[in-house]
Short mmCIF file of C-alpha atoms in Angstrom, two decimals:
data_model
loop_
_atom_site.label_atom_id
_atom_site.label_comp_id
_atom_site.label_asym_id
_atom_site.label_seq_id
_atom_site.Cartn_x
_atom_site.Cartn_y
_atom_site.Cartn_z
CA MET A 685 9.14 -4.48 -21.75
CA SER A 686 6.05 -4.19 -23.72
CA GLY A 687 3.56 -0.85 -23.37
CA PRO A 688 0.16 -0.97 -22.22
CA ARG A 689 -1.66 -4.31 -22.06
CA SER A 690 -5.24 -4.69 -21.74
CA HIS A 691 -6.07 -5.32 -18.11
CA GLN A 692 -9.88 -4.99 -17.64
CA ALA A 693 -9.57 -4.22 -13.65
CA VAL A 694 -6.55 -2.94 -12.03
CA LEU A 695 -6.70 -3.82 -8.37
CA VAL A 696 -4.15 -1.71 -5.93
CA ASP A 697 -3.15 -2.61 -2.39
CA ALA A 698 -1.82 0.88 -1.31
CA HIS A 699 -0.12 -0.33 2.01
CA VAL A 700 1.92 -3.65 1.90
CA HIS A 701 4.69 -4.79 4.16
CA ILE A 702 6.52 -8.08 3.54
CA HIS A 703 7.24 -8.87 7.40
CA PRO A 704 10.32 -10.56 8.26
CA ALA A 705 7.94 -13.79 9.59
CA PHE A 706 6.56 -13.50 5.96
CA ASP A 707 7.26 -16.24 3.11
CA ALA A 708 7.28 -13.81 -0.04
CA ARG A 709 6.06 -16.84 -2.09
CA VAL A 710 2.91 -16.96 0.12
CA LEU A 711 2.41 -13.20 -0.41
CA LEU A 712 2.78 -13.47 -3.87
CA ASP A 713 0.54 -16.30 -4.31
CA ALA A 714 -2.24 -14.70 -2.08
CA ALA A 715 -2.02 -11.51 -3.97
CA ALA A 716 -2.75 -13.34 -7.11
CA GLU A 717 -5.50 -15.22 -5.83
CA ASN A 718 -7.13 -12.63 -3.82
CA GLY A 719 -6.78 -10.25 -6.84
CA ARG A 720 -8.71 -12.54 -9.01
CA ARG A 721 -11.42 -13.22 -6.58
CA GLU A 722 -12.00 -9.66 -6.12
CA ALA A 723 -11.89 -8.70 -9.85
CA ALA A 724 -14.49 -11.42 -10.21
CA MET A 725 -16.69 -9.76 -7.66
CA LEU A 726 -16.33 -6.21 -9.05
CA ARG A 727 -16.41 -7.46 -12.78
CA PRO A 728 -17.33 -11.07 -13.64
CA GLY A 729 -14.83 -12.09 -16.28
CA ALA A 730 -12.35 -9.38 -15.72
CA ASP A 731 -8.66 -10.21 -15.93
CA PRO A 732 -7.37 -8.44 -13.09
CA LEU A 733 -3.81 -6.82 -12.61
CA VAL A 734 -2.73 -6.38 -9.24
CA VAL A 735 -0.12 -3.94 -7.77
CA LEU A 736 1.40 -3.79 -4.55
CA LEU A 737 2.66 -0.73 -3.16
CA LEU A 738 5.57 -1.46 -0.38
CA ALA A 739 5.55 0.76 2.44
CA GLU A 740 8.93 -0.63 3.80
CA THR A 741 9.61 0.15 7.54
CA PRO A 742 13.73 1.62 8.60
CA GLY A 743 16.13 -1.39 8.09
CA VAL A 744 13.71 -3.24 5.72
CA ASP A 745 14.69 -4.08 1.85
CA GLU A 746 12.67 -6.81 0.35
CA PHE A 747 12.15 -4.62 -2.59
CA VAL A 748 15.97 -4.50 -3.37
CA GLY A 749 15.74 -8.48 -2.85
CA LEU A 750 13.34 -8.91 -5.59
CA ARG A 751 15.12 -6.53 -7.86
CA ASP A 752 18.16 -8.83 -7.07
CA ALA A 753 16.40 -11.81 -8.01
CA ALA A 754 15.04 -10.01 -11.27
CA THR A 755 18.67 -9.11 -12.30
CA ALA A 756 19.81 -12.63 -11.69
CA GLY A 757 17.15 -14.17 -13.58
CA GLU A 758 15.86 -16.25 -10.13
CA ARG A 759 12.58 -17.14 -9.29
CA VAL A 760 10.44 -16.58 -5.99
CA GLY A 761 8.62 -19.51 -5.81
CA ALA A 762 6.73 -19.71 -8.91
CA TRP A 763 7.21 -15.96 -9.82
CA ARG A 764 9.75 -14.40 -12.13
CA PHE A 765 10.97 -10.71 -11.75
CA SER A 766 11.06 -8.39 -14.79
CA GLU A 767 12.35 -4.79 -14.67
CA THR A 768 10.64 -1.92 -16.14
CA SER A 769 11.78 1.31 -17.07
CA GLU A 770 11.41 2.43 -13.39
CA ALA A 771 13.85 2.04 -11.02
CA SER A 772 11.06 1.87 -8.60
CA SER A 773 8.99 -0.92 -10.12
CA LEU A 774 8.72 -4.67 -11.24
CA VAL A 775 6.54 -6.97 -12.77
CA ALA A 776 6.00 -10.51 -11.57
CA SER A 777 4.68 -13.39 -13.89
CA ARG A 778 4.07 -16.69 -12.25
CA ASP A 779 4.95 -19.77 -14.26
CA GLY A 780 2.67 -20.80 -16.92
CA GLY A 781 1.63 -17.19 -17.52
CA THR A 782 -1.41 -17.49 -15.46
CA ALA A 783 -0.84 -14.05 -13.32
CA ARG A 784 0.76 -10.88 -13.32
CA LEU A 785 1.77 -8.52 -10.30
CA VAL A 786 3.53 -5.18 -10.27
CA VAL A 787 5.41 -4.71 -7.23
CA VAL A 788 6.57 -0.66 -6.47
CA ALA A 789 9.34 0.49 -3.84
CA GLY A 790 7.86 2.44 -1.06
CA ARG A 791 8.83 3.27 2.46
CA GLN A 792 7.05 3.95 5.75
CA THR A 793 8.61 6.25 8.05
CA PRO A 794 7.59 7.06 11.88
CA THR A 795 7.39 10.59 13.02
CA ALA A 796 8.18 12.28 16.40
CA GLU A 797 4.31 12.36 16.77
CA GLY A 798 4.17 8.66 16.57
CA LEU A 799 2.45 8.88 13.33
CA GLU A 800 3.62 7.59 10.02
CA VAL A 801 4.37 9.18 6.50
CA LEU A 802 3.99 6.69 3.33
CA ALA A 803 6.13 7.81 0.63
CA LEU A 804 5.16 5.21 -2.26
CA GLY A 805 7.05 4.81 -5.38
CA THR A 806 10.54 5.49 -4.45
CA LEU A 807 13.89 3.93 -3.23
CA ARG A 808 15.03 6.73 -1.40
CA ARG A 809 15.30 6.48 2.37
CA PHE A 810 14.26 9.07 4.86
CA SER A 811 15.24 10.09 8.05
CA THR A 812 13.12 9.03 10.86
CA GLY A 813 11.48 10.71 14.26
CA ALA A 814 11.17 13.97 12.18
CA PRO A 815 7.87 16.23 13.02
CA LEU A 816 4.96 15.31 10.95
CA GLU A 817 5.10 18.29 9.04
CA GLU A 818 8.79 18.06 8.28
CA ALA A 819 8.37 14.23 7.13
CA VAL A 820 5.74 15.40 4.99
CA ARG A 821 7.92 18.00 3.12
CA GLU A 822 10.47 15.48 2.79
CA ALA A 823 8.35 12.66 1.39
CA LEU A 824 6.62 15.43 -1.40
CA ALA A 825 10.18 16.57 -2.24
CA SER A 826 11.42 13.29 -3.16
CA GLY A 827 8.65 12.83 -5.87
CA ALA A 828 6.77 9.93 -4.06
CA LEU A 829 3.17 9.41 -3.78
CA THR A 830 2.78 10.73 -0.24
CA VAL A 831 0.26 9.40 2.16
CA LEU A 832 -0.56 9.86 5.95
CA PRO A 833 -2.17 6.30 6.89
CA TRP A 834 -4.79 5.55 9.56
CA GLY A 835 -3.79 3.91 12.63
CA PHE A 836 -6.15 2.79 15.49
CA GLY A 837 -6.21 5.63 18.23
CA LYS A 838 -3.42 7.69 15.93
CA TRP A 839 -6.04 10.61 14.49
CA TRP A 840 -7.45 11.18 17.96
CA GLY A 841 -6.92 14.55 20.17
CA ARG A 842 -3.97 16.44 19.22
CA ARG A 843 -2.78 14.17 16.54
CA GLY A 844 -5.76 14.09 14.62
CA ALA A 845 -5.82 17.85 14.82
CA LEU A 846 -2.22 17.89 13.45
CA VAL A 847 -3.07 15.45 10.60
CA GLU A 848 -6.08 17.89 9.57
CA ARG A 849 -3.68 20.97 9.93
CA VAL A 850 -1.28 19.44 7.28
CA LEU A 851 -4.21 17.77 5.07
CA THR A 852 -5.82 21.45 4.83
CA SER A 853 -2.39 23.38 4.25
CA ALA A 854 -1.33 24.60 0.99
CA GLU A 855 0.57 21.53 0.36
CA GLY A 856 -2.46 19.33 1.42
CA ARG A 857 -3.74 18.80 -2.35
CA ARG A 858 -0.87 16.72 -2.87
CA ILE A 859 -1.34 14.48 0.11
CA PHE A 860 -3.35 11.33 0.51
CA LEU A 861 -4.80 9.61 3.45
CA GLY A 862 -4.57 5.95 3.94
CA ASP A 863 -7.42 3.00 5.30
CA ASN A 864 -6.37 -0.23 5.65
CA GLY A 865 -8.19 -3.68 6.04
CA GLY A 866 -7.27 -3.82 10.00
CA ARG A 867 -9.94 -1.46 10.61
CA THR A 868 -13.09 -2.43 12.05
CA ARG A 869 -16.28 -1.60 10.44
CA ALA A 870 -18.25 -1.01 13.77
CA ALA A 871 -15.95 1.90 14.50
CA GLY A 872 -17.71 3.84 11.89
CA ARG A 873 -15.53 5.80 9.01
CA PRO A 874 -12.82 8.35 10.11
CA ALA A 875 -14.28 12.15 9.58
CA LEU A 876 -10.86 12.95 8.10
CA PHE A 877 -11.67 10.71 4.92
CA ASP A 878 -14.44 13.25 4.06
CA VAL A 879 -12.28 15.97 4.54
CA ALA A 880 -9.71 14.39 2.28
CA GLU A 881 -12.50 13.65 -0.64
CA ARG A 882 -13.93 17.36 -0.24
CA LEU A 883 -10.20 18.46 -0.74
CA GLY A 884 -10.10 16.60 -3.82
CA THR A 885 -7.31 14.37 -3.07
CA GLY A 886 -8.83 11.37 -1.33
CA VAL A 887 -8.26 7.87 0.73
CA LEU A 888 -6.05 5.07 -0.90
CA PRO A 889 -7.03 1.90 0.76
CA GLY A 890 -4.49 -1.04 1.56
CA THR A 891 -4.15 -4.08 3.72
CA ASP A 892 -1.23 -2.62 6.09
CA PRO A 893 -0.84 -6.25 7.33
CA PHE A 894 0.16 -6.95 10.86
CA PRO A 895 3.65 -9.14 11.43
CA PHE A 896 2.34 -12.32 11.76
CA ALA A 897 3.15 -15.29 9.56
CA SER A 898 -0.63 -15.68 8.44
CA GLN A 899 -0.92 -11.86 7.79
CA ALA A 900 1.11 -12.54 4.28
CA ARG A 901 -2.03 -14.27 2.96
CA LYS A 902 -4.22 -10.35 3.01
CA ALA A 903 -2.13 -9.40 0.34
CA ALA A 904 -4.35 -7.64 -2.24
CA ARG A 905 -7.46 -8.42 -0.20
CA PHE A 906 -8.37 -4.37 0.62
CA GLY A 907 -7.40 -1.84 -1.81
CA PHE A 908 -8.89 0.12 -4.49
CA ALA A 909 -9.73 -0.40 -8.52
CA LEU A 910 -8.65 1.38 -11.45
CA GLU A 911 -9.90 0.90 -15.12
CA GLY A 912 -6.75 -0.49 -17.47
CA PRO A 913 -5.18 -1.01 -19.23
CA ALA A 914 -2.06 -0.44 -17.12
CA ASP A 915 1.40 0.39 -18.72
CA LEU A 916 3.53 -2.39 -17.50
CA ASP A 917 6.64 -0.30 -18.93
CA ARG A 918 6.28 2.58 -16.48
CA PRO A 919 3.22 1.32 -13.98
CA MET A 920 3.80 3.76 -11.24
CA GLY A 921 3.94 6.57 -13.79
CA TRP A 922 0.49 4.97 -14.92
CA LEU A 923 -0.88 5.10 -11.28
CA ARG A 924 0.27 8.69 -10.59
CA HIS A 925 -1.39 9.95 -13.73
CA ARG A 926 -4.44 7.89 -12.89
CA LEU A 927 -4.95 9.18 -9.71
CA GLU A 928 -4.38 12.65 -10.58
CA GLU A 929 -7.14 12.54 -13.38
CA SER A 930 -9.72 10.42 -11.42
CA PRO A 931 -11.92 12.58 -9.11
CA ALA A 932 -12.29 11.18 -5.44
CA PRO A 933 -13.50 9.05 -4.04
CA PHE A 934 -11.47 6.09 -5.59
CA ARG A 935 -13.41 2.71 -6.05
CA SER A 936 -12.33 0.75 -2.66
CA TYR A 937 -12.65 -3.02 -2.74
CA GLY A 938 -12.79 -5.45 0.18
CA ALA A 939 -13.98 -5.83 3.71
CA LEU A 940 -13.03 -4.52 6.84
CA GLU A 941 -12.19 -6.50 10.01
CA SER A 942 -15.30 -7.91 12.24
CA PRO A 943 -15.17 -6.16 15.83
CA ALA A 944 -14.09 -9.79 17.33
CA ALA A 945 -11.15 -10.08 14.68
CA PHE A 946 -10.16 -6.44 15.28
CA VAL A 947 -9.93 -6.86 19.24
CA MET A 948 -8.06 -10.11 18.75
CA LEU A 949 -4.95 -8.48 16.25
CA GLN A 950 -5.23 -5.27 18.52
CA LEU A 951 -4.28 -7.79 21.30
CA ALA A 952 -1.92 -9.87 19.50
CA MET A 953 -0.21 -6.78 18.33
CA GLN A 954 0.57 -4.94 21.76
CA LEU A 955 1.86 -8.56 22.79
CA HIS A 956 4.10 -8.62 19.96
CA LYS A 957 5.30 -5.23 20.87
CA ARG A 958 5.92 -6.11 24.35
CA ARG A 959 7.96 -9.23 23.09
CA ASN A 960 10.11 -7.24 20.90
CA GLY A 961 10.39 -3.95 22.77
CA HIS A 962 9.22 -1.98 19.58
CA SER A 963 6.41 -0.35 17.90
CA ARG A 964 4.74 -1.53 15.14
#
């Protein structure tokens, strides 16, 4: 792999799922197109590099499948994957050299309180159902980029107070909060986002798609932008360094859901949970 490459805009989707209903080819093509469009709005003429940070749920191992494709020289649609110097990252190139993506391994772990902890940039598996503070310590100890993602209704009352307690603890400066494109603009900005930015950590936005096939097209539609060039040999290491040196808030891009779309998606998700007998 080569070293740094001059990409004018690095667009990071910090909360990506490849759900069982998704077609990975559709997701990758959509990420490239969404990244191109968003970069053009941020900086006309920019050459975008899209970074997809996976947050895989227990039992899901799509990153391993992509890594196996890279090892075997197999394509995923028009995409060919290459390994980097990092075990947790891959570079994808589309036939014709018209686009490049970085895909980074990571985990989303449910806690005893019904919250989630994202451990981004790691292949490690984590215990599920632990108390939030224990799950955060485990993620931090792994060296992963540790994120507490927003979820509708999950930061209200006692759970919101618990998230704030963790965020303002001695370890809080090593923890990010996560925004997602499924939030509605009508509800206003969560107050904990301001707390994170005052503490100097910040908020990492991502799409966090629902488990419906059409949601695969949301990849890279919501996230944050950094200035390149990125190091394609160690892309996750480069990203960590940039987050450490860049003061919050980070430059976000993309639009939140309209109130009507938000309500429809929440209702669809509740029906999905009842049919499948499990939570998101």
